[in-house]
XYZ file of C-alpha atoms in Angstrom:
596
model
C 24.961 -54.927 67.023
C 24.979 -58.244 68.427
C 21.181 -59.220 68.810
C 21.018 -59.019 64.574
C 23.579 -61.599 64.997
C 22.203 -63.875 66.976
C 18.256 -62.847 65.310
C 20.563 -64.361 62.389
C 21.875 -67.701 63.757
C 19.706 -68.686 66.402
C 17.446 -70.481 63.837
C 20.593 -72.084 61.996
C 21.203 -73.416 65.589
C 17.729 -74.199 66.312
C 17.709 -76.482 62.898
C 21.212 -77.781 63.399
C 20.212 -79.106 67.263
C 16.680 -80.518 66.247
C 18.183 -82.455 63.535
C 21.738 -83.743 65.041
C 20.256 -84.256 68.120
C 16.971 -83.910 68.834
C 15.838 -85.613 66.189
C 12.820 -87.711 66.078
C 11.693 -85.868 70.184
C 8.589 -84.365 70.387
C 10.452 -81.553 71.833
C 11.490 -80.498 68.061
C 7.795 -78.726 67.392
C 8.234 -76.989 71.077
C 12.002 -75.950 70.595
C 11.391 -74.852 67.065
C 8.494 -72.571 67.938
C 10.069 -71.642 70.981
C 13.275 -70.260 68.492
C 10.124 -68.186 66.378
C 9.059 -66.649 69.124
C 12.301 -65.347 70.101
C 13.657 -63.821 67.076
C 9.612 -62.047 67.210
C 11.053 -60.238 70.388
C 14.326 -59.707 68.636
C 13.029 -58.018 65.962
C 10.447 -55.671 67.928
C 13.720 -54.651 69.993
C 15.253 -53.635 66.649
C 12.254 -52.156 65.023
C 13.106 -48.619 64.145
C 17.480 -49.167 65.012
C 20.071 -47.979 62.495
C 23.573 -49.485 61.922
C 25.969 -51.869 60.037
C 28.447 -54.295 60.693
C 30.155 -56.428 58.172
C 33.556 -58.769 58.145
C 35.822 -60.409 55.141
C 34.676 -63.684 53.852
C 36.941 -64.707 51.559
C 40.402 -62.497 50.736
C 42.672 -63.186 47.289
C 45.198 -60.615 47.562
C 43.765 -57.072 47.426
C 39.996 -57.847 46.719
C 37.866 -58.801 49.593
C 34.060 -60.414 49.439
C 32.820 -58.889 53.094
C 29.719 -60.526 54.101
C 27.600 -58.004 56.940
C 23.790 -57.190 57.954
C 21.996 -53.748 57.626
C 20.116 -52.099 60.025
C 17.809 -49.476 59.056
C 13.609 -48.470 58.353
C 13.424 -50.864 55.621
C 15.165 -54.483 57.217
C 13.418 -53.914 60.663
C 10.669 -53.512 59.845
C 10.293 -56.740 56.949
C 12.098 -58.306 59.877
C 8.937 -57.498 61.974
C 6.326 -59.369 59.196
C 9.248 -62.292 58.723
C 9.325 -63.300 62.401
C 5.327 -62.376 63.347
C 4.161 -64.309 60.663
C 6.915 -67.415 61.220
C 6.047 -67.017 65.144
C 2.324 -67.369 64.335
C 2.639 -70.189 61.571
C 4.510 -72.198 64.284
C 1.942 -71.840 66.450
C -1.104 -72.776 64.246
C 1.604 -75.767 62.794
C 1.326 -77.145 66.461
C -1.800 -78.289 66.064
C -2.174 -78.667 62.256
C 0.848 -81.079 62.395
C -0.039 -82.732 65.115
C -0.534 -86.337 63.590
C 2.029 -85.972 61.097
C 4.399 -88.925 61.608
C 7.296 -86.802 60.326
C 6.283 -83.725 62.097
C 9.862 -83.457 63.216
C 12.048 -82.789 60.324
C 8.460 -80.595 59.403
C 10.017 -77.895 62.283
C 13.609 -78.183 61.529
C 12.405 -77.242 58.043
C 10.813 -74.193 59.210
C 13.500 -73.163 61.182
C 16.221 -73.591 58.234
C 13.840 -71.268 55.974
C 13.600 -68.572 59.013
C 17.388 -68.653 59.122
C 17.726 -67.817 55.357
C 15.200 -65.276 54.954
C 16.085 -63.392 57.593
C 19.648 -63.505 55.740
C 18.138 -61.988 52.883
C 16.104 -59.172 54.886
C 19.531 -58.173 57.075
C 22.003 -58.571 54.275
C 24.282 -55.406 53.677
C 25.258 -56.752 50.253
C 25.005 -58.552 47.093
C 27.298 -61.737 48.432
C 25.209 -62.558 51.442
C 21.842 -62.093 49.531
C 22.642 -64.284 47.084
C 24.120 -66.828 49.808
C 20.406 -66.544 51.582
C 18.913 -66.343 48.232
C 19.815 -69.822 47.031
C 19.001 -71.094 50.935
C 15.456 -69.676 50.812
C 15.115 -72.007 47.414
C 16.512 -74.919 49.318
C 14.174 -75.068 52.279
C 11.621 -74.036 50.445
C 12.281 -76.856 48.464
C 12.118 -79.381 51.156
C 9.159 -77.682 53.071
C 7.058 -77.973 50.035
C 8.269 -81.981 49.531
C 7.408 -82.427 52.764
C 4.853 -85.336 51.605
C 7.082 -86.776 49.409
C 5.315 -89.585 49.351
C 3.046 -87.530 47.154
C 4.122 -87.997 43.641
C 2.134 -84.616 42.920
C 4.020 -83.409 46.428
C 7.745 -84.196 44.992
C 6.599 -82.989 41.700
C 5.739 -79.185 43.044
C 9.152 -79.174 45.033
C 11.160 -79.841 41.847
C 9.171 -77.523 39.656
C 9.721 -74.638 42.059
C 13.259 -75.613 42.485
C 14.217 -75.425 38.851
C 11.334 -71.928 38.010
C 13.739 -70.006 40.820
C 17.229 -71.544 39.155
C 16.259 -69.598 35.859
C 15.581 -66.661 37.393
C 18.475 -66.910 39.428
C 21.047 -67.041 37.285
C 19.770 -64.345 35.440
C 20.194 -62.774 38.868
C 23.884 -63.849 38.928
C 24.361 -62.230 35.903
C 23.399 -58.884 37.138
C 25.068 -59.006 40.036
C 28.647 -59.520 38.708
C 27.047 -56.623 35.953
C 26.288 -53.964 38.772
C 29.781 -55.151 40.278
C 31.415 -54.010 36.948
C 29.400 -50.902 36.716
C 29.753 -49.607 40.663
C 32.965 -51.285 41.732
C 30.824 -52.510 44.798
C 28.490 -55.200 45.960
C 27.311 -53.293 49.065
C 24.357 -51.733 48.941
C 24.984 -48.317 50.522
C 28.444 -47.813 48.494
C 26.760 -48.598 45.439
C 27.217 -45.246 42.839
C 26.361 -45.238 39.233
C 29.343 -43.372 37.304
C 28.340 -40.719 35.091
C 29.931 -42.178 31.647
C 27.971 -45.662 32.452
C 25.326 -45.823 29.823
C 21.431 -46.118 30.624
C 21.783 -48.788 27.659
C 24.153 -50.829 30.200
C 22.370 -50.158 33.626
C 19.263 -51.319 32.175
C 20.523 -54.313 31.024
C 22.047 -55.306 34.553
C 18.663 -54.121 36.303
C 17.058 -56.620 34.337
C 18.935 -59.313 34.762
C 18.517 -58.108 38.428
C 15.210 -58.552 37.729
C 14.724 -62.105 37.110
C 15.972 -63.220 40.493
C 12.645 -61.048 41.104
C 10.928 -62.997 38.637
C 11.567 -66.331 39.607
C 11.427 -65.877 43.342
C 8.091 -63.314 43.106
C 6.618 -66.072 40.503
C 6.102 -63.616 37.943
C 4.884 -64.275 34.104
C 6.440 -66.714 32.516
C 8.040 -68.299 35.696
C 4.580 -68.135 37.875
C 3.683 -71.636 37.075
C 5.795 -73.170 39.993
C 3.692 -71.064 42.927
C 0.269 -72.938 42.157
C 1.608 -76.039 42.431
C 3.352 -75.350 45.476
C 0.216 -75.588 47.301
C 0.578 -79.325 47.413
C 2.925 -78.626 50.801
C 0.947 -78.372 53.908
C -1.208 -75.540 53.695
C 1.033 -73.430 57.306
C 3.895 -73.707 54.577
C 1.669 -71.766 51.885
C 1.217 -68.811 54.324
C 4.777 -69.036 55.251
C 6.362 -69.407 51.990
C 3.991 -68.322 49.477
C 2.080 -65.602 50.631
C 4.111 -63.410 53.351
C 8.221 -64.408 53.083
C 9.822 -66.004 50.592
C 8.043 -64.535 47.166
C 8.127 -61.531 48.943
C 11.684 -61.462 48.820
C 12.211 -60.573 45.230
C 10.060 -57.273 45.780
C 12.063 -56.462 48.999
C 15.449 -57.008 47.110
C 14.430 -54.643 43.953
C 13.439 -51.959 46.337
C 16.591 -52.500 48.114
C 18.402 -52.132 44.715
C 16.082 -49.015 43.876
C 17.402 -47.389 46.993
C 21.157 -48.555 46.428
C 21.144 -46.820 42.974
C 18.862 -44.196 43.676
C 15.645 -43.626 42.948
C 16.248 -41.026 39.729
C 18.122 -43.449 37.848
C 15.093 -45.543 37.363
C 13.113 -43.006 35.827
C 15.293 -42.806 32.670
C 15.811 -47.051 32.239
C 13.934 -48.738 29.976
C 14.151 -51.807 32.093
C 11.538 -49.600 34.662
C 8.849 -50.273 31.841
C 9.660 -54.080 31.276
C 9.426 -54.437 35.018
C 5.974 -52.012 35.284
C 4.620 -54.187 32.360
C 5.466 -57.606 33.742
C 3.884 -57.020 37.515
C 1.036 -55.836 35.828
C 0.550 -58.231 33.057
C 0.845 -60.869 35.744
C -1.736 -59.115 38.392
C -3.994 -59.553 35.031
C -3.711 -63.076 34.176
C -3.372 -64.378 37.788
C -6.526 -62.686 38.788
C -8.128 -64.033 35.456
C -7.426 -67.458 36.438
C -8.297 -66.824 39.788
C -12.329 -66.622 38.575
C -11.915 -69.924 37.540
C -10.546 -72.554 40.227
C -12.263 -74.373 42.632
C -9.482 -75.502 45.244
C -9.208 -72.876 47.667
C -5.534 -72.964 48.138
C -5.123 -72.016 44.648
C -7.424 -69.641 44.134
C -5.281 -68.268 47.191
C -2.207 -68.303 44.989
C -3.527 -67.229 42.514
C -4.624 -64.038 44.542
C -1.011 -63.941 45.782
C 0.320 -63.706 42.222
C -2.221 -61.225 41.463
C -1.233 -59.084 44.556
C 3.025 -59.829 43.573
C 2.031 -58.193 39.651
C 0.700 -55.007 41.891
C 3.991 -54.815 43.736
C 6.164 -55.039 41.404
C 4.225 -52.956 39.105
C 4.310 -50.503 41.772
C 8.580 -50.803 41.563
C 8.419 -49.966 37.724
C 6.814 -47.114 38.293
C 9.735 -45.550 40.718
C 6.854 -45.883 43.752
C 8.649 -48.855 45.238
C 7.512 -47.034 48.843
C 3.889 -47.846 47.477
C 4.424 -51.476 46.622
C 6.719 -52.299 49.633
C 3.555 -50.787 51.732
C 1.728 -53.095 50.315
C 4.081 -56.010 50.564
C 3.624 -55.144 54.427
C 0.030 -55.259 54.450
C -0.284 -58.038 52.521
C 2.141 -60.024 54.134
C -0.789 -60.306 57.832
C -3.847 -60.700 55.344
C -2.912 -63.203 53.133
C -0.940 -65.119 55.898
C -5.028 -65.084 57.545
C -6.719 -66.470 54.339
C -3.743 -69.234 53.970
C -3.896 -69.991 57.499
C -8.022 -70.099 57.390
C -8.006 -71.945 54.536
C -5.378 -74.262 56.480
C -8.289 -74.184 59.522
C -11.149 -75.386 57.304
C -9.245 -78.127 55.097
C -8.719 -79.419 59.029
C -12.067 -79.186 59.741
C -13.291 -80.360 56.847
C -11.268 -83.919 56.636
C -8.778 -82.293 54.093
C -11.353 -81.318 51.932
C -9.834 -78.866 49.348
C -12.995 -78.665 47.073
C -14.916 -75.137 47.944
C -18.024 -76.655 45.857
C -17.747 -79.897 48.649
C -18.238 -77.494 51.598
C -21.202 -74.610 51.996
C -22.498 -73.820 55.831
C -19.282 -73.250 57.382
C -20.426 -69.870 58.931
C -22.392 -71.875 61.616
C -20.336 -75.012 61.686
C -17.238 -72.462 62.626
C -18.036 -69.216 63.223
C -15.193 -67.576 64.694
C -12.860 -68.855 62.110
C -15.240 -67.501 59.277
C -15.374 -63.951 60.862
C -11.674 -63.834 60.545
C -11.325 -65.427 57.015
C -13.895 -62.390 56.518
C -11.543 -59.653 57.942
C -8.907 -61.091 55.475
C -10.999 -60.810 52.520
C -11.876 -57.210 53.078
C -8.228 -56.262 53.374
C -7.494 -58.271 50.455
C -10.678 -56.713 48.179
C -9.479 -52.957 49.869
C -12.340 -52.215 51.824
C -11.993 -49.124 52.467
C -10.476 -48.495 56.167
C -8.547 -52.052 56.039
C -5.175 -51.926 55.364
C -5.235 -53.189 52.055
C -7.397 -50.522 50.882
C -4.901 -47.787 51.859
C -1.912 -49.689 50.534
C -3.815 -50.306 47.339
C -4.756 -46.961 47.122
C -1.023 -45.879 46.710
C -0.227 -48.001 43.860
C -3.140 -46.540 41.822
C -2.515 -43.028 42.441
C 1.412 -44.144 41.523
C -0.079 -45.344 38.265
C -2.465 -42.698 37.834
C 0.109 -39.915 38.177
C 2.602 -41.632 36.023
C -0.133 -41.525 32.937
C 0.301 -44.627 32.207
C -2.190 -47.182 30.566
C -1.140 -49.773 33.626
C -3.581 -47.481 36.059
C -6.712 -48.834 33.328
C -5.050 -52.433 33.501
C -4.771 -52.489 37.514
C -8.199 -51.284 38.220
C -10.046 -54.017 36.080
C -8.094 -56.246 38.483
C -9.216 -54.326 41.329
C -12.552 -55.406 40.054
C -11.561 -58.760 39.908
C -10.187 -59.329 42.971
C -13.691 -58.898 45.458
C -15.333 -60.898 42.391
C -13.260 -63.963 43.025
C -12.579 -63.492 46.620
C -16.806 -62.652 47.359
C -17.238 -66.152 45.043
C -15.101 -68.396 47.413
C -16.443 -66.446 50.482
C -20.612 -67.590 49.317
C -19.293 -71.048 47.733
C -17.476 -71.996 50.406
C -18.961 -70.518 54.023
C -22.875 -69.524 53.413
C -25.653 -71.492 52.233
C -25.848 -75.019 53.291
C -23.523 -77.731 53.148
C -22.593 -79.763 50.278
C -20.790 -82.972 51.539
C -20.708 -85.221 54.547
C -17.095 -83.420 55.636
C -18.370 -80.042 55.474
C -21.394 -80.905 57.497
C -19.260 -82.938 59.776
C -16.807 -79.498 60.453
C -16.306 -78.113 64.053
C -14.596 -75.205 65.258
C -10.469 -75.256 65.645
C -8.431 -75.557 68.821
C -7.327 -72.584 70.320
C -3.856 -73.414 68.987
C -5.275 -72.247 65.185
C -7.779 -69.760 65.778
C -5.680 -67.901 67.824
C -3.135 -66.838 65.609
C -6.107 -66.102 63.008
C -8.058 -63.770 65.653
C -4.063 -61.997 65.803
C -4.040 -61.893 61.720
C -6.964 -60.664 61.604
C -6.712 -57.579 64.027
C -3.484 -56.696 62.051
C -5.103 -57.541 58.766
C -7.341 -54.203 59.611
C -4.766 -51.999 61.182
C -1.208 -52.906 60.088
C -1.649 -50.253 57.833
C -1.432 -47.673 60.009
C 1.625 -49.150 62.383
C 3.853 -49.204 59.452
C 3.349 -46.026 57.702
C 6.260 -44.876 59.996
C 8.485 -47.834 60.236
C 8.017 -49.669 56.652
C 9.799 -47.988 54.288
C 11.672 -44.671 54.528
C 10.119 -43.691 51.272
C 6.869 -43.455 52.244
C 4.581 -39.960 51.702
C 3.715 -38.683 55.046
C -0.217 -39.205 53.658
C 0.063 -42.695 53.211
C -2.903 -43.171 55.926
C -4.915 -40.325 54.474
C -7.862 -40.932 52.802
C -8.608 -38.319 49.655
C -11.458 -38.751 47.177
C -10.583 -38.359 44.161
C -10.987 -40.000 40.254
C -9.007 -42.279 41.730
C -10.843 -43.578 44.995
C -14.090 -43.241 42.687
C -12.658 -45.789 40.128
C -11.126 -48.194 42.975
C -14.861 -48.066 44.837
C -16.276 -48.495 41.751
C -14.110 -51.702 41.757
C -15.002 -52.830 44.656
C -18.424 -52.239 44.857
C -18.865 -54.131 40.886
C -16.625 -57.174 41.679
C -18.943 -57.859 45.290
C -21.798 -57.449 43.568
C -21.238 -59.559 40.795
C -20.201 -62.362 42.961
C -22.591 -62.286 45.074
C -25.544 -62.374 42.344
C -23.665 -65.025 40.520
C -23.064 -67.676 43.610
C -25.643 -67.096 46.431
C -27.834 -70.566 46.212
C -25.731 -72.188 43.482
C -24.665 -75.783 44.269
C -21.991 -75.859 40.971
C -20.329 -72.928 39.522
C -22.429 -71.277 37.026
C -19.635 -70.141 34.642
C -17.156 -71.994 33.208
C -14.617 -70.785 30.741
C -11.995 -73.233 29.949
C -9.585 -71.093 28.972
C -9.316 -69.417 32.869
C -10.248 -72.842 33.758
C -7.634 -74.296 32.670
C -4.493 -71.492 33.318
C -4.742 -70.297 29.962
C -3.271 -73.460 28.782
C 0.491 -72.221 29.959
C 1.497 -75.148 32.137
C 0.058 -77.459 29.628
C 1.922 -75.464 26.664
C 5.595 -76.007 29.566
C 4.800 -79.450 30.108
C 4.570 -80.671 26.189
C 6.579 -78.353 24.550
C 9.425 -77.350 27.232
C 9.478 -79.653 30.005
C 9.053 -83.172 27.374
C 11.952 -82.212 25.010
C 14.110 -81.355 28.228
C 13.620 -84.527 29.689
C 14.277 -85.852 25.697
C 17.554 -83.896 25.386
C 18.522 -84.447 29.209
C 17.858 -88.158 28.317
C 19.882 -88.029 25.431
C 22.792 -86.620 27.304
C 22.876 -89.458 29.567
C 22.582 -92.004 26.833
C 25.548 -90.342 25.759
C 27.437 -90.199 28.731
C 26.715 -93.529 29.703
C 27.019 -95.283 26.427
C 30.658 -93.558 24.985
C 32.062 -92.601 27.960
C 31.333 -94.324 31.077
C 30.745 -97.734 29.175
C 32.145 -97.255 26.216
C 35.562 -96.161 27.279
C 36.008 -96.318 30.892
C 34.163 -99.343 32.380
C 34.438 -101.070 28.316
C 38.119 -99.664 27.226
C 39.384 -100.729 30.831
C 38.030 -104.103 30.569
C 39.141 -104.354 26.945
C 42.563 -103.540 27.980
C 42.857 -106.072 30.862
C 41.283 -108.513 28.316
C 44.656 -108.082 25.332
C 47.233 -107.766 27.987
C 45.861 -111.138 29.268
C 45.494 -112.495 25.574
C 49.369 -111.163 25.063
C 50.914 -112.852 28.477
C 48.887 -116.073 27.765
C 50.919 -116.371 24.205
C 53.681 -116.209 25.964
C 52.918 -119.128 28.338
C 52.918 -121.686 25.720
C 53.734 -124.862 27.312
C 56.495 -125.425 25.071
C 60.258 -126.064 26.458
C 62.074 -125.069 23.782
C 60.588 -121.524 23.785
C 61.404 -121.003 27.325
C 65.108 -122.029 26.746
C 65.122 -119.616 23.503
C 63.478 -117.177 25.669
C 65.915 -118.062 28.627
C 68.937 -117.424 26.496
C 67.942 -114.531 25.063
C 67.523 -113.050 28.467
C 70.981 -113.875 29.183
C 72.012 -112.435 25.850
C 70.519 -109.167 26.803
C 71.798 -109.104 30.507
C 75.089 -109.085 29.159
C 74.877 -106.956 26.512
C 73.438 -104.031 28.900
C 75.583 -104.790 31.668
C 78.921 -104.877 30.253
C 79.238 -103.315 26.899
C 76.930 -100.382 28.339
């Protein structure tokens, strides 16, 4: 048990030595990779280990908080995506970085946010997720500010700093509830009495839930993952597709497992969470249709894919969506880190109506943004498709409505993704950058020829290792209603993106409703965010006026100013008040000192 310790730490050290000492060197990038690459190996030596070690944090008496890591199917295996994917964004970072001025404190960033989600993946317990939890939201805070310069930049780190704060304390709450209910906050002592009420365990799964919520970006907290995109674009396939939104999936699995799977078939809080992943795989693919920066349309994906995982938990087949999580975790990381390739190549031009041609300008990174898209539409032998596949057959044997609402998204999904694919890579080019783009360094396309083989066949290495949950014919391919309506899905959404954007130099459809997010961030910003900042204002005003001014900085100077105003009346000038004074000193010295 000591390499999950030091698969644990040796980022924290890593981050701690580049900033205390290191520094500004242009060793940071080198050492900081260097650290990725290592825990990779760590984790492939623990791929498929059991076992548990734990030790007291904090002791008052007879209670003890005991902080330890976990060691089974489930954490070595997320541990496996965590690290490949970090290993690989270092890599591709070493060259996308490369002229960043501040390029330094860009790695000891990255390092921080390996160090706390791999504390959430190897936690044992409720105390050290949370610990990692709030972590995960700090770095990720800083990795997306990372241009701070960027008013829009600083913006996006604040927004998804505060989104994950309401969602976490929700998650607070149901953490101390599930503490009440099981007398534990470890995981695999975790036992639901028989005279707790489904009323009561519903309520703390839900509050459970909106750690999910916030840190999975799902409706109404999504709005702070689009924004996010304004970090640099290795960050978004770090961050925001593969890790750190992941994590609130991971944890409610986690939480499944810890309570046991046939509770969750008689809460009510197993709807709310079914209705919410797929409500949100809706409207994010919906909006989706509608963007034209190819980051978001990217996020926008990732939400979509998020609603199908969780979805996939409120239906008790958390095997299916954590299958899925896996799977998604090497395509999406590809189409991030592609995306990353041609903004490079294309002068940091975001616009997929600016580019066009890109297949001959770079060819090799357009075949692997290719193999990304077909895992991400489920074409069928990728891994997506298989993953994808579980989920609706979850949904279709649960006879529930949610089947109908995930396979219109299933149509949406190759429409959007077969749009950006013509816009942005076929036809000819529409801009001076775009026809100005060469192929990448060996430093990028490498880890996108690596995403890409695992894009196709991760689905089959994890069948066994992923979850311990999963149906032995997870790999199997049946036809059935079900494969007809999710090639039916397929086959629509391709076709109607490709007849809609082959040749076209501006985007035939516009409907400003998708257009424009269904007006929700607008709705936050004047109706939420505005009378916040009013009330928050008003606070201050308070604070500062009464308080600070008013009584401490004004009362203390008003005091100093009568005591003065008392001791100069005293000082008169005048001799025969100091005698009177004088003698009635004397008067008094007496009095007290011999008749008392």
């Amino acid at each position: 048990m000591n390499l999950p310790w030091i698969l644990l730490f040796l980022p924290l050290v890593v981050a701690a030595v580049c900033q205390l000492v290191l520094r500004k060197s242009a060793l940071v990038p080198w050492v900081s990779t260097a650290s990725a690459l290592t825990t990779l190996v760590i984790s492939c030596m623990l791929l498929g280990r059991t076992g548990s070690a734990a030790f007291d944090w904090a002791t008052l008496g007879d209670f003890h908080l005991r902080i330890g890591i976990q060691l089974d199917r489930l954490s070595t295996g997320m541990m496996v995506v965590v690290t490949g994917v970090g290993a690989l964004v270092h890599v591709f970072s070493l060259a996308y970085m490369q002229d960043d001025d501040a390029k330094a404190r860009y790695f000891t960033g990255l390092a921080f946010f390996m160090f706390s989600m791999t504390g959430i993946v190897l936690a044992s317990d409720f105390i050290m997720t949370f610990i990692f939890w709030e972590l995960v939201g700090f770095s990720s805070y800083l990795l997306i500010g990372h241009w701070y310069q960027k008013e829009s930049a600083a913006d996006a780190a604040k927004k998804a700093f505060l989104c994950n704060r309401v969602g976490d304390f929700g998650f607070m709450i149901g953490i101390l509830m599930l503490w009440g209910i099981t007398g534990t906050l470890t995981f695999s002592d975790m036992e639901v009495p028989t005279e707790v009420s489904i009323g009561t365990l519903s309520a703390a799964v839900l509050c459970i839930f909106c750690g999910a919520v916030g840190k999975s970006a799902q409706v109404p907290l999504h709005v702070w993952l689009p924004d996010a995109m304004e970090g640099p674009t290795p960050v978004s396939a770090l961050i925001h597709a593969a890790t750190m939104v992941a994590a609130g999936v991971y944890m409610l699995f986690r939480v499944q497992m810890s309570l046991g799977f046939h509770h969750f078939h008689d809460l009510q809080a197993s709807s709310v969470i079914a209705w919410t992943g797929g409500i949100t795989a809706l409207v994010a693919a919906l909006m989706a249709t509608q963007q034209d920066d190819i980051k978001r349309v990217l996020a926008y994906s990732t939400l979509s894919q998020l609603g199908y995982m969780i979805m996939a938990v409120g239906l008790v087949a958390g095997e299916a969506g954590m299958f899925h999580l896996f799977t998604h975790a090497w395509f999406k990381a590809l189409l991030f880190l592609g995306a990353g390739a041609v903004i490079h190549a294309c002068h940091h031009e975001q616009d997929i109506w600016n580019m066009g041609g890109l297949l001959k300008k770079m060819p090799l990174t357009t075949t692997t943004f290719a193999a990304g898209c077909l895992a991400l539409v489920a074409f069928p032998g990728t891994s997506g498709f298989f993953s994808k596949e579980l989920i609706l057959d979850a949904a279709h044997a649960a006879g529930s409505p949610l089947f109908w609402v995930a396979a219109f998204v299933a149509v949406l999904t190759p429409f959007y993704m077969t749009r950006l694919f013509v816009v942005a890579f076929l036809g000819k080019h529409r801009s001076v950058s775009a026809g100005h783009a060469r192929e990448v360094g060996p430093l990028m396309w490498l880890p996108l020829a690596l995403l890409a083989i695992l894009s196709i066949f991760s689905g089959y290495a994890f069948i066994s290792h992923a979850s311990p949950a999963l149906p032995e014919h997870a790999g199997e391919f049946h036809f059935n209603m079900v494969a007809a309506v999710s090639l039916g899905a397929l086959g629509l959404g391709v076709l109607a993106g490709w007849l809609l954007y082959t040749g076209k130099d501006k985007d035939p459809v516009c409907i400003p409703l998708l257009r424009n997010r269904f007006y929700i961030d607008a709705f936050y910003d004047q109706r939420l965010v505005r009378y916040c900042q009013d009330a928050s204002a008003a606070i201050v005003h308070f604070f500062d006026e009464l308080l600070i001014n008013g009584l401490l900085v004004g009362g203390l100077s008003r005091t100093a100013a009568s005591s003065g105003n008392l001791l100069r009346k005293l000082q008169s000038g005048s001799l025969q008040a100091y005698a009177f004074a004088f003698g009635f000193g004397v008067i008094l010295v007496i009095y007290f000192t011999v008749f008392l």
